[in-house]
mmCIF file of C-alpha atoms and ligand atoms in Angstrom:
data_model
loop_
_atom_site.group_PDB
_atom_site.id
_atom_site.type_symbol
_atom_site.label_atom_id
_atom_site.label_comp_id
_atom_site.label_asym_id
_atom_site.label_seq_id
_atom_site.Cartn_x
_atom_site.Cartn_y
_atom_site.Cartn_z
ATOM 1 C CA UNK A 1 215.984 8.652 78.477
ATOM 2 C CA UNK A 2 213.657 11.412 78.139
ATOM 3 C CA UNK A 3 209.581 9.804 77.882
ATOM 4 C CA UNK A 4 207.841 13.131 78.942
ATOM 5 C CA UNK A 5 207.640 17.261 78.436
ATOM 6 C CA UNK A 6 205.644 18.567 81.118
ATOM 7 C CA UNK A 7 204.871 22.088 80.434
ATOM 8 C CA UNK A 8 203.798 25.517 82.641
ATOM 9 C CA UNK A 9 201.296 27.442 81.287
ATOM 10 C CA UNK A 10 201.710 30.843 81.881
ATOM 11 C CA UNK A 11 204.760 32.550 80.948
ATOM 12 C CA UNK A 12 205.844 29.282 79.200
ATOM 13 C CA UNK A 13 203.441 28.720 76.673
ATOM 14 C CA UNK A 14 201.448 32.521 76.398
ATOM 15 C CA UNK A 15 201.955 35.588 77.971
ATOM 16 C CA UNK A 16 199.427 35.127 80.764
ATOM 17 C CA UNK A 17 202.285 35.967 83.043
ATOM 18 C CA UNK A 18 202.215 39.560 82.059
ATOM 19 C CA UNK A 19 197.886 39.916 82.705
ATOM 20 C CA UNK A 20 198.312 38.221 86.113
ATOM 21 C CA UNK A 21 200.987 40.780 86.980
ATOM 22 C CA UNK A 22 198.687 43.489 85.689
ATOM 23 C CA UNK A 23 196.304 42.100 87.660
ATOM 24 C CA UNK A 24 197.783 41.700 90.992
ATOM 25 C CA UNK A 25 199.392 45.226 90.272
ATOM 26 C CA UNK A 26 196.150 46.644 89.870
ATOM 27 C CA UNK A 27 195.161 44.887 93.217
ATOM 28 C CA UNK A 28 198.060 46.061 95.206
ATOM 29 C CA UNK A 29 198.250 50.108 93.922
ATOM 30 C CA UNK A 30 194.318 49.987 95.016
ATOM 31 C CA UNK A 31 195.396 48.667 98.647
ATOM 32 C CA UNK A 32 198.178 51.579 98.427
ATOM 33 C CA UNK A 33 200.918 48.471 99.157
ATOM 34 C CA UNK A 34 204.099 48.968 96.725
ATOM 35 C CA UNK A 35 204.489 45.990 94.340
ATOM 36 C CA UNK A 36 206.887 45.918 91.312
ATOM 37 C CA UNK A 37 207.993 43.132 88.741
ATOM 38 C CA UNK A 38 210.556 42.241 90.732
ATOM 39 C CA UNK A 39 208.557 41.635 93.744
ATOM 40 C CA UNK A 40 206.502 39.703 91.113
ATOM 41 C CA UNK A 41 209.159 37.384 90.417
ATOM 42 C CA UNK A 42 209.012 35.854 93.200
ATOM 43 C CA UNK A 43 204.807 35.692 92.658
ATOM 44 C CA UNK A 44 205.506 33.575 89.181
ATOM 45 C CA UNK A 45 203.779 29.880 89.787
ATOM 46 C CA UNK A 46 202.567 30.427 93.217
ATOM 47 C CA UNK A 47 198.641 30.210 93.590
ATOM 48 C CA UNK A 48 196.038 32.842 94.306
ATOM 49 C CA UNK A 49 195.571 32.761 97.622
ATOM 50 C CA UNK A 50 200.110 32.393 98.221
ATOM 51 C CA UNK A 51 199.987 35.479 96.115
ATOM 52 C CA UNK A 52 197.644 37.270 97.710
ATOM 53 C CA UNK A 53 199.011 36.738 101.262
ATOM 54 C CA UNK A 54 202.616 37.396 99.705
ATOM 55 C CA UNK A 55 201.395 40.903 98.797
ATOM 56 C CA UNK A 56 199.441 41.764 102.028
ATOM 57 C CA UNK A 57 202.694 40.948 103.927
ATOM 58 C CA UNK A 58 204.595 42.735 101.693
ATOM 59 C CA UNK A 59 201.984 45.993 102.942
ATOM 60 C CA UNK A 60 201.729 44.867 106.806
ATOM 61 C CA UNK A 61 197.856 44.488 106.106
ATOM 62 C CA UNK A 62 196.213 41.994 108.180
ATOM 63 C CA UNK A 63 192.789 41.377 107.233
ATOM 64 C CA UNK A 64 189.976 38.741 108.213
ATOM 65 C CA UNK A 65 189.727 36.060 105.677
ATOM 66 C CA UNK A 66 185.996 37.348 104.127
ATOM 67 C CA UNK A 67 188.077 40.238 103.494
ATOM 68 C CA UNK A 68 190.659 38.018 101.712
ATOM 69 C CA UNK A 69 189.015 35.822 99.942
ATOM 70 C CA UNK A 70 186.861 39.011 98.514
ATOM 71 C CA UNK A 71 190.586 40.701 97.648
ATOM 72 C CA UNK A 72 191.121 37.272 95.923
ATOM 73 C CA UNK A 73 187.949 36.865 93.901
ATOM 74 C CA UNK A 74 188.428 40.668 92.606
ATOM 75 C CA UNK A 75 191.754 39.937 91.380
ATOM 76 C CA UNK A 76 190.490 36.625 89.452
ATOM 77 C CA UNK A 77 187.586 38.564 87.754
ATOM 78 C CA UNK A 78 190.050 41.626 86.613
ATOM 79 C CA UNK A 79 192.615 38.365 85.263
ATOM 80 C CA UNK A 80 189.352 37.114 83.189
ATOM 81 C CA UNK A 81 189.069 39.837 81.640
ATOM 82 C CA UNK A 82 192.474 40.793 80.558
ATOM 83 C CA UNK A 83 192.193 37.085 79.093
ATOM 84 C CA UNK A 84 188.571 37.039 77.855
ATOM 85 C CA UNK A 85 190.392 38.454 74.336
ATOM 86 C CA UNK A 86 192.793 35.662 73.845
ATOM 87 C CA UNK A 87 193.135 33.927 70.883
ATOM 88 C CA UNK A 88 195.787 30.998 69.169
ATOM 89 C CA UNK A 89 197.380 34.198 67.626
ATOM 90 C CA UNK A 90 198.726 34.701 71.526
ATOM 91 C CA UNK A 91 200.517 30.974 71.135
ATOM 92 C CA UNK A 92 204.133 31.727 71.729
ATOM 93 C CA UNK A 93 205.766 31.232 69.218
ATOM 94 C CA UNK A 94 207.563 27.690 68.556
ATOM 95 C CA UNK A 95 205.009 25.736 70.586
ATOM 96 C CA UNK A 96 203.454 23.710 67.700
ATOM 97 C CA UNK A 97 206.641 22.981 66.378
ATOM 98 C CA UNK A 98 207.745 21.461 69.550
ATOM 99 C CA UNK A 99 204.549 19.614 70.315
ATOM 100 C CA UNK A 100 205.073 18.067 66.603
ATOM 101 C CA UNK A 101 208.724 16.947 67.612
ATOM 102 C CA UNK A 102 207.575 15.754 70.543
ATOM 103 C CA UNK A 103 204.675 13.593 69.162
ATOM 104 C CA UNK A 104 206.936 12.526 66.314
ATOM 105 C CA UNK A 105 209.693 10.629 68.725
ATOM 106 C CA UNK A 106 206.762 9.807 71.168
ATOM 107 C CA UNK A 107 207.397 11.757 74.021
ATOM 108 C CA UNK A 108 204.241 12.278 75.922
ATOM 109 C CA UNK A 109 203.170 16.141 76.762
ATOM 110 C CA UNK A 110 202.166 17.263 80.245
ATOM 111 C CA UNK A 111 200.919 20.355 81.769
ATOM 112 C CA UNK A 112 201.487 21.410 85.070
ATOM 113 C CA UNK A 113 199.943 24.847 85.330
ATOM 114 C CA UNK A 114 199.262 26.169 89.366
ATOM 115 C CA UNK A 115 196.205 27.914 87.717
ATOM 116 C CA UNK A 116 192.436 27.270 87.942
ATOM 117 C CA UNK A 117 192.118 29.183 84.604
ATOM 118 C CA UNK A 118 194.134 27.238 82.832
ATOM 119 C CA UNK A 119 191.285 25.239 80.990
ATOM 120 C CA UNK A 120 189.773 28.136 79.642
ATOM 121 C CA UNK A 121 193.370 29.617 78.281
ATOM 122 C CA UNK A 122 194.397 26.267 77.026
ATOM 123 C CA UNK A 123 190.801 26.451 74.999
ATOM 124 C CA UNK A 124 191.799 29.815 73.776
ATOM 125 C CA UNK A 125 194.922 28.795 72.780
ATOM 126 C CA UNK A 126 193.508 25.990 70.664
ATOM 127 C CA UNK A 127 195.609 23.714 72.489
ATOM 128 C CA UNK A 128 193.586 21.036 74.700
ATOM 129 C CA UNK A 129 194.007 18.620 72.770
ATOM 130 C CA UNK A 130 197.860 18.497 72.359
ATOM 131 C CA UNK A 131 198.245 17.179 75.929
ATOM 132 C CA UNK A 132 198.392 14.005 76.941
ATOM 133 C CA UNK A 133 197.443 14.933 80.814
ATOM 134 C CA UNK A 134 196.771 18.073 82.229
ATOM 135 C CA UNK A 135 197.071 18.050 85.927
ATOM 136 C CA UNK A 136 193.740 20.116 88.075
ATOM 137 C CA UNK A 137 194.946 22.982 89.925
ATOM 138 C CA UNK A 138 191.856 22.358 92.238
ATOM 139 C CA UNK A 139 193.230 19.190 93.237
ATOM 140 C CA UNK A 140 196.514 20.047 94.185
ATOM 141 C CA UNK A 141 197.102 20.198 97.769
ATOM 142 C CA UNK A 142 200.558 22.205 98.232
ATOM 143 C CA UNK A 143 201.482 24.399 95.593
ATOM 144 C CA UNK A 144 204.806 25.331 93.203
ATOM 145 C CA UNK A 145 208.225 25.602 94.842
ATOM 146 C CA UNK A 146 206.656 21.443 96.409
ATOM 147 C CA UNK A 147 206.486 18.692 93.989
ATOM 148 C CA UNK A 148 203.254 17.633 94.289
ATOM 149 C CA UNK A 149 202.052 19.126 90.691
ATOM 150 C CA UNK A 150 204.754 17.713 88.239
ATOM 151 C CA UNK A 151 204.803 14.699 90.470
ATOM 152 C CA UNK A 152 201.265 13.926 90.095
ATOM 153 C CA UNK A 153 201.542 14.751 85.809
ATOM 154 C CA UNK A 154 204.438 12.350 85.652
ATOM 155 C CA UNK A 155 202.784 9.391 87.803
ATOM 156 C CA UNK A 156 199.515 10.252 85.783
ATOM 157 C CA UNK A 157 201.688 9.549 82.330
ATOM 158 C CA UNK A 158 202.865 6.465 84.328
ATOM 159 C CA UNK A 159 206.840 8.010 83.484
ATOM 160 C CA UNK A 160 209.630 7.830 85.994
ATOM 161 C CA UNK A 161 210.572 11.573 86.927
ATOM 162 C CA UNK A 162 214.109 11.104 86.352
ATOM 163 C CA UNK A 163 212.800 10.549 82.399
ATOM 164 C CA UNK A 164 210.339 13.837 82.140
ATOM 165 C CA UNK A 165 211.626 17.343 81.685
ATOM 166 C CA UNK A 166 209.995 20.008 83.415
ATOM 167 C CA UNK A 167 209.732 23.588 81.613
ATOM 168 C CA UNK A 168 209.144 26.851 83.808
ATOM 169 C CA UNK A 169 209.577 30.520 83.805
ATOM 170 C CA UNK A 170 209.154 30.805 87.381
ATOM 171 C CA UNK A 171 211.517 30.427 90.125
ATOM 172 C CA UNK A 172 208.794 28.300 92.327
ATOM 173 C CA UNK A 173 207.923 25.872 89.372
ATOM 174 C CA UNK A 174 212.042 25.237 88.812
ATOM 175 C CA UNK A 175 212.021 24.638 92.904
ATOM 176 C CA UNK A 176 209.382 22.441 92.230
ATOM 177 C CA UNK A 177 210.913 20.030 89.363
ATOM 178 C CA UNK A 178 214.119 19.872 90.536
ATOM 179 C CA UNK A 179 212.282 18.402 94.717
ATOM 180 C CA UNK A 180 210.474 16.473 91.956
ATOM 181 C CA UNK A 181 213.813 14.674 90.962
ATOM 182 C CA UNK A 182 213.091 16.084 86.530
ATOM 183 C CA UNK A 183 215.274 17.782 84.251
ATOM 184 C CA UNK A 184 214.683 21.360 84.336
ATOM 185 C CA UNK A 185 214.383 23.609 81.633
ATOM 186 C CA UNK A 186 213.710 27.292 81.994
ATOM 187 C CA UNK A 187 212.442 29.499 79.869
ATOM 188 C CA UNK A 188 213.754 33.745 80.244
ATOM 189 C CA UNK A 189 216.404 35.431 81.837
ATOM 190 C CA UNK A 190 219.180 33.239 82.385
ATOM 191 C CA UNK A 191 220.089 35.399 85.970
ATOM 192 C CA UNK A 192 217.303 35.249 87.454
ATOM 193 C CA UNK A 193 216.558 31.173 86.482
ATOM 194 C CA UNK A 194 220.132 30.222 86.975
ATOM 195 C CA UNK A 195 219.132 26.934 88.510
ATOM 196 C CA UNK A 196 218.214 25.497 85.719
ATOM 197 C CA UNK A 197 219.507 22.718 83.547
ATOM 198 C CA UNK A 198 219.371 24.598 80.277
ATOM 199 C CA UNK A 199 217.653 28.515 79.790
ATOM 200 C CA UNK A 200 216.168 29.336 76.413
ATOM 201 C CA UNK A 201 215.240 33.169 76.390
ATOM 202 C CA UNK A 202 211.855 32.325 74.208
ATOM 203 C CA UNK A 203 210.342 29.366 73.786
ATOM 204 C CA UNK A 204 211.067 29.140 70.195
ATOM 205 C CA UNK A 205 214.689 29.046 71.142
ATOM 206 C CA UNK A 206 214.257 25.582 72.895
ATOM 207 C CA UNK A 207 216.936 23.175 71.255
ATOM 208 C CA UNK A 208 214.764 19.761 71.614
ATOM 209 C CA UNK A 209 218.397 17.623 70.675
ATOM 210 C CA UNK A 210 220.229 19.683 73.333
ATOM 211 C CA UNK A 211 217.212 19.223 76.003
ATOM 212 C CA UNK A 212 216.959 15.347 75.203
ATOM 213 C CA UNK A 213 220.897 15.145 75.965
ATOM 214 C CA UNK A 214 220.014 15.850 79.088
ATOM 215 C CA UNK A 215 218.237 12.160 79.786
ATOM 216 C CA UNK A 216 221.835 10.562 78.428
ATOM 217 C CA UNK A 217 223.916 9.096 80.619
HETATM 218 P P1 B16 B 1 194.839 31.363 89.080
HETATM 219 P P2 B16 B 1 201.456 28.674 86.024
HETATM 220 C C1 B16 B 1 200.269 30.263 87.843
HETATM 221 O O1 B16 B 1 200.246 29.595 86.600
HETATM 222 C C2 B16 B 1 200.737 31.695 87.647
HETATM 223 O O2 B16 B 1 202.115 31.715 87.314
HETATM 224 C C3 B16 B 1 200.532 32.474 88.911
HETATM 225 O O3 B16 B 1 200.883 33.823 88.656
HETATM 226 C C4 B16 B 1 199.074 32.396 89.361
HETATM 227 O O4 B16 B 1 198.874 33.077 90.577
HETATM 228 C C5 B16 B 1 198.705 30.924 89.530
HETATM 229 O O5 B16 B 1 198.912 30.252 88.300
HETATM 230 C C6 B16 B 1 197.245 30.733 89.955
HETATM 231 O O6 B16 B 1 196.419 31.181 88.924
HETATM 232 O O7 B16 B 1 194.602 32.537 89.964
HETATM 233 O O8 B16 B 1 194.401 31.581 87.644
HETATM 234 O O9 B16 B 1 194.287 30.067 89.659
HETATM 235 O O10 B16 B 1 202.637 29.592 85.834
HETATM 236 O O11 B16 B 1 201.677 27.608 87.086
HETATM 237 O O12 B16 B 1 200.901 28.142 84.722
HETATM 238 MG MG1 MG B 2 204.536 30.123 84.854
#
């Protein structure tokens, strides 16, 4: 049965998903490389430096890493400050209710965010302490679609992952629980994350009954 939620951040939890498109949008008009949000679909859950090299592909622009990692660092400082405003108020909706369900049947509460900033938005969110482990993007050596992450939350909550439930609005992060061997929920557009167990449009729409049936034999 179901012992764990292990959340993504952005785009799951807050609409960070929107200022790192802004913000890699920003990067790529600038470098005169066409990017779109459909070319930033497949960007969702994949760290900086992935992203980064995704887009300079995308434009045929090969550059020495100084270069890169200055490209990199410009598009971090651009996402701080399209963040630096955030309050609870930018909570999605539905998220304190769930974490209250949650704590109420015992079901511990992960996070598996891909991004180094997610400290400071979980503090602006007013939501550290709701978690019962949140894994360090730092430490994590190969990034959303592998494993690794929601692996390392579940064997951190000492939980099997055939009992956790992994929640994602990204493509990668859904690659990623299902290697990981979790229930899969996904949260937006049912086309685009048809591979997952159930879709909820918003987070508020998240049936916790219909997502537990999933841990039933
Ligand atoms: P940073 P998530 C991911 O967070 C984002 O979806 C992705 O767009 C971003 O590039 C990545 O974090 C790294 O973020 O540059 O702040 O370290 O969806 O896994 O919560
Ligand atoms: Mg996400």
């Amino acid at each position: 049965s179901i012992q764990a939620f292990i959340f993504d951040l952005d785009g799951v939890l807050t609409d960070t998903a929107e200022y790192h498109f802004l913000a890699w949008k920003a990067l790529a008009d600038e470098l005169g490389i066409p990017f779109d949000r459909h070319d930033n679909e497949a960007l969702k859950g994949v760290d900086r430096m992935g992203s980064l090299s995704f887009i300079l592909s995308k434009g045929e622009l090969e550059l020495p890493e100084e270069q890169v990692l200055v490209l990199a660092d410009k598009k971090n400082r651009h996402y701080q400050q399209l963040i630096e405003h955030m309050s609870p108020a930018d909570l999605f909706a539905g998220a304190h209710q769930l974490f209250a369900d949650l704590k109420s049947r015992r079901i511990a509460i992960g996070l598996a965010s891909a991004s180094k900033n997610a400290p400071m938005v979980l503090d602006r969110l007013g939501i550290a302490d709701q978690f019962d482990y949140v894994a360090d993007a730092a430490k994590v050596k190969q990034g959303k679609p592998h494993p690794e992450i929601f692996l390392t939350v579940a064997d951190a909550l000492t939980i099997a992952p055939q009992d956790c439930v992994g929640i994602e609005d990204s493509l990668a992060g859904l690659q990623s629980i299902q290697d990981a061997g979790m229930h899969s929920v996904g949260i937006g557009d049912k086309q685009v994350l048809n591979g997952a167990e159930q879709v909820y449009a918003q987070l508020h729409e998240v049936d916790l009954a219909e997502v537990l049936a999933l841990g039933k034999p």
